[in-house]
Tab-separated table of C-alpha atoms and ligand atoms in Angstrom:
chain	number	residue	atom	x	y	z
H	19	MET	CA	27.218	6.944	31.299
H	20	THR	CA	26.867	10.819	32.038
H	21	ASP	CA	23.813	12.235	33.114
H	22	PHE	CA	24.178	15.465	30.757
H	23	PHE	CA	21.561	13.395	28.116
H	24	LYS	CA	19.181	12.117	31.373
H	25	GLY	CA	15.693	11.646	30.186
H	26	LEU	CA	16.135	11.515	26.136
H	27	SER	CA	16.264	8.262	24.175
H	28	PRO	CA	18.073	7.015	20.886
H	29	VAL	CA	16.378	9.249	17.745
H	30	LYS	CA	14.756	6.853	15.267
H	31	PHE	CA	13.249	7.527	12.322
H	32	GLU	CA	9.170	6.993	12.706
H	33	GLY	CA	8.467	8.304	9.468
H	34	PRO	CA	6.696	11.953	7.446
H	35	ASN	CA	3.802	11.730	10.180
H	36	SER	CA	5.697	11.615	13.247
H	37	ALA	CA	4.764	14.562	15.102
H	38	ASN	CA	7.677	13.445	18.018
H	39	PRO	CA	10.611	16.427	17.790
H	40	LEU	CA	13.082	13.901	19.094
H	41	ALA	CA	12.179	11.254	15.592
H	42	TYR	CA	13.763	11.456	12.451
H	43	ARG	CA	11.153	11.816	9.628
H	44	HIS	CA	12.575	11.534	6.489
H	45	TYR	CA	16.577	10.719	7.461
H	46	ASN	CA	15.905	6.880	7.388
H	47	LYS	CA	19.623	5.644	7.118
H	48	ASP	CA	19.271	1.859	5.754
H	49	GLU	CA	16.996	3.398	3.492
H	50	ILE	CA	18.428	2.333	-0.734
H	51	VAL	CA	18.379	5.757	-2.463
H	52	ALA	CA	19.672	5.428	-6.022
H	53	GLY	CA	20.962	1.882	-5.342
H	54	LYS	CA	22.551	3.033	-1.862
H	55	ARG	CA	21.907	3.431	1.533
H	56	MET	CA	21.081	6.781	2.857
H	57	GLU	CA	23.952	6.562	5.194
H	58	ASP	CA	26.509	6.016	3.056
H	59	HIS	CA	25.059	8.700	0.688
H	60	ILE	CA	25.829	11.607	3.299
H	61	ARG	CA	27.704	10.202	5.607
H	62	PRO	CA	26.950	12.616	8.258
H	63	ALA	CA	29.619	14.281	10.613
H	64	VAL	CA	28.838	15.983	14.359
H	65	ALA	CA	31.472	19.022	14.235
H	66	TYR	CA	32.889	18.752	17.858
H	67	TRP	CA	33.988	22.361	17.834
H	68	HIS	CA	30.486	23.674	17.343
H	69	THR	CA	28.479	21.225	19.431
H	70	PHE	CA	30.794	20.685	22.687
H	71	ALA	CA	33.585	23.293	22.506
H	72	TRP	CA	31.827	26.460	21.286
H	73	GLU	CA	30.402	28.245	24.583
H	74	GLY	CA	27.877	30.183	23.150
H	75	GLY	CA	29.735	33.520	22.821
H	76	ASP	CA	29.312	36.574	20.360
H	77	PRO	CA	31.054	39.800	20.142
H	78	PHE	CA	28.938	41.306	22.224
H	79	GLY	CA	28.670	38.398	25.161
H	80	GLY	CA	30.486	35.461	26.245
H	81	ARG	CA	29.762	32.509	27.442
H	82	SER	CA	26.010	31.807	27.468
H	83	PHE	CA	25.939	27.884	28.515
H	84	ASP	CA	26.444	26.053	31.302
H	85	ARG	CA	28.159	22.900	30.436
H	86	PRO	CA	29.226	20.385	33.238
H	87	TRP	CA	32.819	20.538	31.298
H	88	TYR	CA	33.509	24.019	32.107
H	89	ALA	CA	33.753	23.440	35.719
H	90	GLY	CA	37.067	21.202	37.579
H	91	SER	CA	40.567	20.518	35.464
H	92	PRO	CA	40.497	21.485	32.328
H	93	MET	CA	41.956	18.160	31.482
H	94	GLU	CA	38.961	16.108	33.987
H	95	GLY	CA	36.944	19.060	31.689
H	96	ALA	CA	38.082	17.309	28.290
H	97	LYS	CA	37.580	13.621	29.453
H	98	LEU	CA	33.962	14.495	30.520
H	99	LYS	CA	33.498	16.198	27.059
H	100	ALA	CA	34.947	13.648	25.126
H	101	ASP	CA	32.018	10.929	27.495
H	102	VAL	CA	29.179	13.422	26.818
H	103	ALA	CA	30.331	13.518	22.971
H	104	PHE	CA	30.504	9.962	22.342
H	105	GLU	CA	27.217	9.152	23.889
H	106	PHE	CA	25.776	11.845	21.510
H	107	PHE	CA	26.915	10.397	18.703
H	108	ASN	CA	24.987	6.837	19.938
H	109	LEU	CA	21.728	9.315	20.656
H	110	LEU	CA	21.548	10.609	17.024
H	111	ASP	CA	23.392	7.427	15.390
H	112	ILE	CA	25.568	9.750	13.122
H	113	PRO	CA	28.111	7.449	12.102
H	114	PHE	CA	31.184	10.414	12.102
H	115	PHE	CA	32.797	12.871	14.419
H	116	CYS	CA	35.199	15.939	13.184
H	117	PHE	CA	38.008	17.657	15.124
H	118	HIS	CA	40.327	20.092	16.007
H	119	ASP	CA	43.201	19.634	17.611
H	120	VAL	CA	42.431	22.162	20.242
H	121	ASP	CA	38.345	21.444	21.207
H	122	VAL	CA	39.595	18.430	22.559
H	123	ALA	CA	42.202	19.475	24.906
H	124	PRO	CA	43.359	22.292	26.654
H	125	GLU	CA	46.959	23.441	24.757
H	126	GLY	CA	49.474	23.445	26.881
H	127	ASP	CA	52.068	26.279	27.630
H	128	SER	CA	54.534	24.406	25.135
H	129	LEU	CA	53.323	22.233	21.901
H	130	LYS	CA	55.136	19.120	23.504
H	131	GLU	CA	52.358	19.625	26.574
H	132	SER	CA	49.644	20.683	24.034
H	133	ILE	CA	50.056	17.045	22.423
H	134	LYS	CA	50.634	14.958	25.731
H	135	ASN	CA	46.968	16.399	26.938
H	136	LEU	CA	45.510	15.643	23.148
H	137	ARG	CA	47.184	12.320	22.850
H	138	THR	CA	45.701	11.579	26.538
H	139	ILE	CA	42.040	12.119	25.166
H	140	THR	CA	42.573	11.002	21.345
H	141	ASP	CA	43.830	7.745	23.069
H	142	ILE	CA	40.353	7.796	25.090
H	143	PHE	CA	38.409	7.858	21.679
H	144	ALA	CA	40.177	5.400	20.032
H	145	LYS	CA	39.282	3.433	22.674
H	146	LYS	CA	35.700	4.455	22.582
H	147	MET	CA	36.060	3.952	18.559
H	148	GLN	CA	36.681	0.314	19.176
H	149	SER	CA	33.241	-0.185	21.404
H	150	GLN	CA	30.541	1.886	19.262
H	151	ARG	CA	30.700	3.140	15.288
H	152	THR	CA	31.160	6.110	15.518
H	153	LYS	CA	33.976	6.827	12.891
H	154	LEU	CA	36.698	9.960	12.148
H	155	LEU	CA	35.295	11.596	8.829
H	156	TRP	CA	38.183	14.204	9.105
H	157	GLY	CA	40.911	15.595	11.880
H	158	THR	CA	42.232	19.149	11.494
H	159	ALA	CA	44.539	21.739	13.136
H	160	ASN	CA	42.963	24.909	14.754
H	161	MET	CA	45.577	27.095	13.796
H	162	PHE	CA	43.826	30.347	13.960
H	163	SER	CA	42.467	30.766	17.292
H	164	ASN	CA	45.992	31.554	19.797
H	165	ARG	CA	47.176	34.802	19.564
H	166	ARG	CA	50.428	33.189	17.997
H	167	PHE	CA	47.985	32.791	14.392
H	168	MET	CA	46.655	35.997	14.235
H	169	ALA	CA	49.102	36.747	11.291
H	170	GLY	CA	47.978	33.523	9.868
H	171	ALA	CA	49.754	30.591	10.263
H	172	SER	CA	51.891	29.066	6.880
H	173	THR	CA	51.124	32.814	5.195
H	174	ASN	CA	52.671	34.479	9.032
H	175	PRO	CA	55.402	36.733	8.029
H	176	ASP	CA	57.487	34.879	11.201
H	177	PRO	CA	58.905	31.930	10.289
H	178	ASP	CA	58.604	30.536	13.793
H	179	VAL	CA	54.668	30.816	13.363
H	180	PHE	CA	55.283	28.362	10.168
H	181	ALA	CA	57.376	25.927	12.119
H	182	TYR	CA	54.969	25.781	14.636
H	183	ALA	CA	52.014	25.317	12.322
H	184	ALA	CA	54.292	22.159	10.626
H	185	ALA	CA	54.528	20.850	13.644
H	186	GLN	CA	50.686	21.299	14.573
H	187	VAL	CA	49.648	19.923	11.423
H	188	LYS	CA	52.286	17.265	11.537
H	189	ASN	CA	50.893	15.825	14.790
H	190	MET	CA	47.214	15.978	13.895
H	191	LEU	CA	47.766	14.141	10.507
H	192	GLU	CA	49.427	11.465	12.502
H	193	ILE	CA	46.416	11.118	15.419
H	194	THR	CA	43.951	11.246	12.254
H	195	HIS	CA	45.631	8.216	10.617
H	196	GLU	CA	46.101	6.286	13.840
H	197	LEU	CA	42.324	7.111	14.247
H	198	GLY	CA	41.366	6.080	10.785
H	199	GLY	CA	40.245	9.255	9.729
H	200	ALA	CA	38.867	9.196	6.380
H	201	ASN	CA	40.209	12.997	5.147
H	202	TYR	CA	42.187	15.403	6.646
H	203	VAL	CA	41.375	19.073	6.453
H	204	LEU	CA	43.260	22.290	5.808
H	205	TRP	CA	41.201	25.207	6.905
H	206	GLY	CA	42.794	28.718	6.489
H	207	GLY	CA	41.755	30.851	9.005
H	208	ARG	CA	43.554	33.339	9.042
H	209	GLU	CA	46.147	32.825	5.886
H	210	GLY	CA	45.526	35.877	3.976
H	211	TYR	CA	45.680	39.456	5.027
H	212	GLU	CA	43.797	42.221	7.161
H	213	THR	CA	46.058	44.884	5.470
H	214	LEU	CA	47.668	44.893	1.737
H	215	LEU	CA	49.767	47.385	3.271
H	216	ASN	CA	52.254	45.120	5.639
H	217	THR	CA	51.566	42.353	3.394
H	218	ARG	CA	53.688	40.650	0.670
H	219	MET	CA	50.939	38.071	-1.141
H	220	LYS	CA	53.540	36.445	-3.432
H	221	ASP	CA	56.100	34.962	-0.330
H	222	GLU	CA	52.861	34.458	1.471
H	223	LEU	CA	50.761	32.218	-1.469
H	224	ASP	CA	54.496	30.606	-1.827
H	225	HIS	CA	54.689	29.614	1.453
H	226	MET	CA	51.043	28.126	1.893
H	227	GLY	CA	52.177	26.374	-1.528
H	228	ARG	CA	55.391	24.573	0.034
H	229	PHE	CA	53.509	24.032	3.306
H	230	LEU	CA	50.713	22.500	1.314
H	231	ASN	CA	53.636	20.529	0.038
H	232	LEU	CA	54.921	19.430	3.090
H	233	VAL	CA	51.932	18.107	4.855
H	234	VAL	CA	50.782	16.259	1.250
H	235	GLU	CA	54.497	14.370	1.468
H	236	HIS	CA	53.907	14.080	5.374
H	237	ALA	CA	50.495	12.203	4.704
H	238	LYS	CA	52.135	9.808	1.841
H	239	LYS	CA	54.773	8.882	4.040
H	240	ILE	CA	52.377	7.441	7.022
H	241	GLY	CA	50.372	5.758	4.647
H	242	PHE	CA	47.155	8.074	5.092
H	243	LYS	CA	44.910	6.684	2.665
H	244	GLY	CA	42.432	10.107	3.213
H	245	THR	CA	41.658	12.757	1.126
H	246	ILE	CA	43.828	16.026	2.129
H	247	LEU	CA	40.900	19.102	2.002
H	248	ILE	CA	41.127	22.367	1.165
H	249	GLU	CA	37.875	24.526	2.415
H	250	PRO	CA	37.618	27.639	0.593
H	251	LYS	CA	36.560	31.010	2.402
H	252	PRO	CA	37.004	34.176	1.342
H	253	GLN	CA	36.354	36.491	3.998
H	254	GLU	CA	36.075	36.262	8.256
H	255	PRO	CA	38.096	36.456	10.400
H	256	SER	CA	41.196	37.609	7.855
H	257	LYS	CA	39.833	40.827	5.490
H	258	HIS	CA	41.001	38.625	2.716
H	259	GLN	CA	41.558	34.980	2.532
H	260	TYR	CA	43.802	33.305	0.196
H	261	ASP	CA	41.244	30.039	-0.355
H	262	TYR	CA	38.762	32.388	-1.578
H	263	ASP	CA	36.421	30.041	-3.690
H	264	VAL	CA	37.031	26.680	-5.822
H	265	ALA	CA	38.118	28.893	-8.811
H	266	THR	CA	40.889	30.381	-6.556
H	267	VAL	CA	41.674	26.947	-4.421
H	268	TYR	CA	42.137	25.591	-8.297
H	269	GLY	CA	44.681	28.135	-9.092
H	270	PHE	CA	46.668	27.538	-6.226
H	271	LEU	CA	46.887	23.885	-6.532
H	272	LYS	CA	47.574	23.936	-10.497
H	273	THR	CA	50.529	26.273	-9.381
H	274	TYR	CA	52.024	25.018	-6.493
H	275	GLY	CA	51.356	21.081	-8.592
H	276	LEU	CA	48.533	19.640	-6.106
H	277	GLU	CA	45.426	18.887	-7.959
H	278	LYS	CA	45.541	16.232	-8.364
H	279	GLU	CA	47.007	15.374	-4.837
H	280	VAL	CA	44.011	17.871	-2.584
H	281	LYS	CA	40.510	18.012	-2.712
H	282	VAL	CA	37.788	20.647	-1.589
H	283	ASN	CA	35.227	20.733	1.209
H	284	ILE	CA	33.043	23.528	0.340
H	285	GLU	CA	30.986	24.985	2.930
H	286	VAL	CA	27.664	26.375	2.581
H	287	GLY	CA	27.965	29.669	4.192
H	288	HIS	CA	31.204	29.571	2.696
H	289	ALA	CA	29.890	30.209	-0.571
H	290	PHE	CA	27.334	32.425	0.113
H	291	LEU	CA	30.029	34.741	1.727
H	292	ALA	CA	32.079	34.272	-1.810
H	293	GLY	CA	28.765	35.396	-3.483
H	294	HIS	CA	28.208	32.437	-5.200
H	295	SER	CA	25.625	29.570	-4.263
H	296	PHE	CA	26.426	26.219	-2.580
H	297	GLU	CA	25.427	24.682	-6.038
H	298	HIS	CA	27.648	26.882	-8.393
H	299	GLU	CA	30.961	25.572	-5.611
H	300	LEU	CA	30.117	22.307	-6.281
H	301	HIS	CA	29.143	22.194	-9.793
H	302	LEU	CA	32.818	23.846	-9.783
H	303	ALA	CA	34.259	21.711	-8.145
H	304	ARG	CA	33.358	18.314	-9.467
H	305	SER	CA	33.633	20.317	-13.334
H	306	LEU	CA	37.180	20.399	-12.364
H	307	GLY	CA	37.407	17.094	-10.457
H	308	ILE	CA	37.852	18.182	-6.877
H	309	LEU	CA	34.927	17.597	-5.374
H	310	GLY	CA	36.215	16.067	-1.213
H	311	SER	CA	33.696	16.637	1.463
H	312	VAL	CA	30.856	19.134	2.761
H	313	ASP	CA	30.000	21.232	5.790
H	314	ALA	CA	26.942	21.515	5.568
H	315	ASN	CA	25.270	24.477	7.327
H	316	ARG	CA	23.579	27.568	6.054
H	317	ASN	CA	24.140	31.525	6.564
H	318	ASP	CA	21.319	34.228	7.937
H	319	LEU	CA	20.559	35.736	5.227
H	320	GLN	CA	20.386	39.265	6.361
H	321	SER	CA	23.363	39.066	8.452
H	322	GLY	CA	26.191	38.742	6.354
H	323	TRP	CA	28.696	36.228	8.363
H	324	ASP	CA	29.038	33.092	8.714
H	325	THR	CA	26.242	32.448	11.339
H	326	ASP	CA	26.604	28.593	11.172
H	327	GLN	CA	22.956	27.374	11.342
H	328	PHE	CA	21.322	24.163	10.747
H	329	PRO	CA	20.334	23.199	6.974
H	330	ASN	CA	17.226	23.705	6.698
H	331	ASN	CA	15.949	24.296	3.025
H	332	VAL	CA	15.507	21.376	0.494
H	333	GLY	CA	15.611	23.298	-2.407
H	334	GLU	CA	19.467	23.878	-1.728
H	335	MET	CA	19.570	20.162	-1.010
H	336	THR	CA	18.206	18.816	-4.253
H	337	LEU	CA	20.361	20.665	-5.530
H	338	ALA	CA	23.148	20.469	-4.180
H	339	PHE	CA	23.035	16.199	-3.838
H	340	TYR	CA	22.320	16.377	-7.642
H	341	GLU	CA	25.578	17.934	-8.087
H	342	ILE	CA	26.802	15.045	-5.578
H	343	LEU	CA	25.140	12.173	-6.892
H	344	LYS	CA	26.395	13.415	-10.998
H	345	ASN	CA	29.963	13.131	-8.980
H	346	GLY	CA	29.302	9.993	-8.174
H	347	GLY	CA	29.058	10.546	-4.371
H	348	LEU	CA	31.521	12.272	-2.180
H	349	GLY	CA	33.761	8.946	-1.764
H	350	ASN	CA	35.362	9.501	1.280
H	351	GLY	CA	33.990	12.617	2.437
H	352	GLY	CA	30.510	13.408	3.816
H	353	PHE	CA	28.626	16.157	5.624
H	354	ASN	CA	30.049	17.603	8.754
H	355	PHE	CA	27.744	19.168	10.320
H	356	ASP	CA	30.073	22.665	10.351
H	357	ALA	CA	26.823	24.237	12.220
H	358	LYS	CA	25.761	25.226	15.813
H	359	VAL	CA	22.493	25.742	17.652
H	360	ARG	CA	21.517	29.129	18.549
H	361	ARG	CA	23.348	31.073	21.688
H	362	GLN	CA	19.705	31.198	23.254
H	363	SER	CA	19.407	27.455	22.498
H	364	LEU	CA	20.906	26.124	26.166
H	365	ASP	CA	19.514	23.011	26.575
H	366	PRO	CA	21.018	19.432	25.896
H	367	ALA	CA	17.388	18.677	23.781
H	368	ASP	CA	18.808	21.811	21.501
H	369	LEU	CA	21.679	19.953	20.317
H	370	LEU	CA	19.380	17.137	18.998
H	371	HIS	CA	16.922	19.106	17.701
H	372	GLY	CA	19.399	21.204	15.223
H	373	HIS	CA	21.309	17.934	14.214
H	374	ILE	CA	17.466	16.156	13.310
H	375	GLY	CA	16.509	19.154	11.645
H	376	GLY	CA	19.062	19.104	9.444
H	377	LEU	CA	19.706	15.170	8.662
H	378	ASP	CA	16.223	15.509	7.373
H	379	THR	CA	16.874	18.429	5.355
H	380	LEU	CA	19.395	16.493	4.079
H	381	ALA	CA	17.517	13.539	3.755
H	382	ARG	CA	14.614	14.978	1.778
H	383	GLY	CA	17.437	16.850	-0.958
H	384	LEU	CA	18.817	13.329	-1.808
H	385	LYS	CA	15.367	11.823	-2.272
H	386	ALA	CA	14.409	14.536	-4.431
H	387	ALA	CA	18.099	14.998	-6.568
H	388	ALA	CA	17.918	10.770	-6.953
H	389	ALA	CA	14.260	10.992	-8.350
H	390	LEU	CA	15.132	14.291	-10.633
H	391	ILE	CA	18.091	12.026	-12.224
H	392	ALA	CA	15.431	9.036	-12.355
H	393	ASP	CA	12.878	10.338	-14.187
H	394	GLY	CA	15.480	12.367	-16.455
H	395	THR	CA	13.773	15.393	-18.523
H	396	TYR	CA	16.576	17.425	-16.285
H	397	ASP	CA	18.665	16.227	-17.792
H	398	LYS	CA	17.624	15.582	-21.288
H	399	ALA	CA	16.569	19.517	-21.380
H	400	VAL	CA	19.938	20.360	-20.843
H	401	ASP	CA	21.376	17.883	-23.193
H	402	GLU	CA	19.602	19.610	-25.687
H	403	ARG	CA	21.002	22.889	-25.082
H	404	TYR	CA	24.462	21.565	-25.768
H	405	ALA	CA	23.230	18.696	-28.238
H	406	GLY	CA	25.001	21.363	-30.945
H	407	TRP	CA	28.075	20.414	-30.097
H	408	ASN	CA	27.405	16.647	-30.955
H	409	THR	CA	28.245	17.489	-34.743
H	410	PRO	CA	31.772	16.649	-36.062
H	411	ALA	CA	31.437	20.260	-37.924
H	412	ALA	CA	31.416	21.570	-33.999
H	413	LYS	CA	33.549	19.095	-32.753
H	414	LYS	CA	36.238	20.138	-35.299
H	415	MET	CA	36.384	24.026	-34.334
H	416	LEU	CA	38.107	22.150	-30.889
H	417	THR	CA	40.043	19.789	-32.299
H	418	SER	CA	41.703	20.822	-35.510
H	419	GLU	CA	40.074	23.753	-36.923
H	420	SER	CA	42.032	27.093	-36.999
H	421	LEU	CA	40.594	30.357	-36.432
H	422	ALA	CA	40.678	31.701	-39.877
H	423	ASP	CA	39.353	27.706	-41.079
H	424	ILE	CA	35.909	28.746	-38.793
H	425	ALA	CA	35.755	32.380	-40.220
H	426	ALA	CA	35.863	30.808	-43.521
H	427	ARG	CA	32.962	27.749	-42.943
H	428	VAL	CA	30.708	30.028	-41.581
H	429	GLU	CA	31.146	32.421	-44.734
H	430	LYS	CA	30.822	29.044	-47.336
H	431	ASP	CA	27.818	27.458	-44.994
H	432	ASN	CA	26.645	30.971	-44.002
H	433	ILE	CA	25.888	30.072	-40.932
H	434	ASN	CA	23.483	32.647	-38.726
H	435	PRO	CA	22.803	31.690	-35.011
H	436	GLN	CA	19.147	31.384	-34.138
H	437	PRO	CA	18.710	32.507	-30.271
H	438	ARG	CA	16.870	29.307	-28.548
H	439	SER	CA	14.877	30.323	-24.889
H	440	GLY	CA	17.165	29.395	-21.869
H	441	ARG	CA	14.012	27.989	-20.091
H	442	GLN	CA	14.900	29.729	-16.955
H	443	GLU	CA	11.001	29.068	-15.737
H	444	TYR	CA	10.323	25.510	-17.189
H	445	LEU	CA	13.764	24.429	-15.861
H	446	GLU	CA	13.070	25.640	-11.807
H	447	ASN	CA	9.849	24.250	-12.171
H	448	LEU	CA	10.838	21.013	-13.367
H	449	ILE	CA	12.790	20.801	-9.960
H	450	ASN	CA	10.655	22.167	-8.053
H	451	ARG	CA	7.977	19.151	-9.104
H	452	PHE	CA	10.880	16.717	-6.846
H	453	VAL	CA	11.123	18.719	-4.158
Y	61	XLS	C1	35.490	28.328	9.852
Y	61	XLS	C2	35.402	26.986	9.504
Y	61	XLS	C3	35.685	25.504	10.141
Y	61	XLS	C4	36.632	24.804	9.484
Y	61	XLS	C5	36.936	23.513	10.224
Y	61	XLS	O1	34.632	29.011	9.461
Y	61	XLS	O2	34.402	26.437	8.952
Y	61	XLS	O3	35.008	25.745	11.126
Y	61	XLS	O4	35.209	23.814	8.599
Y	61	XLS	O5	38.563	24.324	10.694
Y	62	NI	NI1	34.290	24.581	8.196
Y	63	NI	NI1	33.143	28.231	8.334
């Protein structure tokens, strides 16, 4: 045991009336909601990067945290960080974590050395995962921080960078597979452009399509049964990213023949940056059959960038869980807390507060959505709005009638549509009854 979390005990469910700030008030992992344990609905994960690797910097100042693993040799630090991380998973009683290759071990002077460092730590993970229940929700390769990736990874004009990125993903995919990871994520941090003046978009998209096909092929070859996920984001750090939003990613997948192979990992803050709501992205993804997993967080509504704060909006999560329950759940996916405490939140306990609040918010959203669906009034209202399409005449327009047939029928039957209320306020109030 390290003494990082000294004095803090495992977080337990104590019910909504508990005043203990280090207890769950709503997240009760074994409680059955809509026929399934709460934990199995949410499948929550700690993000290694925000919780253990991020040092509290912002564009105007560096490190604000003072963690014991910053001192000494980088490999010793990485080992201490791993010990602390697994203690944290136990404290929270959280079933999953996620990491990038560079979050867990220092990069070496060559790919070979980086892999050696990485494997030293992931071997430690593997041992720890035998003796505690923590599992890997997903792994990913960081192909955006190192300066070699400043013009992109698979979309880089330099083929050597494409090659380096391919080698990095091959390794991280294999490690994810060996650790029993449920998914593998690709977030294209710099797969886009800073200025169109130096960019050939078609070439870059073709290279990115080829890259993803190579990844899918390798996943099959090594017997990886998890889901490959793309995480859409419109911009930041790039001015423009090719994986802009769910609709754009679907078009990309279709173009490169991958719509059956790859799903999306939808992040709340990224949806927001794209000018959508979180539920919009979930709804579209489930409609297209590509809803895979979720990065749970929220953005500051005023600052206009990806602030990665912990979720705290039950209404928003209710609409999200409505979409997820309608999707039949997230399957292999889950809720990765791609969220960090603020840079002034210096204490180890702050890491707990962030995750506790996030989990309680998700639990309330899940329960509200389950109740909304069980009640049925809402679904019925939407069904009624589209009920006209159940008539044989309407169905014919979608199957056999031509434009001329339809026009003739409008004249013959004297079709004269009467507008009906969209009932938005009624629906908002109805949903709020369950929030
Ligand atoms: C950054 C992304 C990143 C991915 C993993 O905005 O959300 O954290 O989830 O690379
Ligand atoms: Ni993310
Ligand atoms: Ni993000």
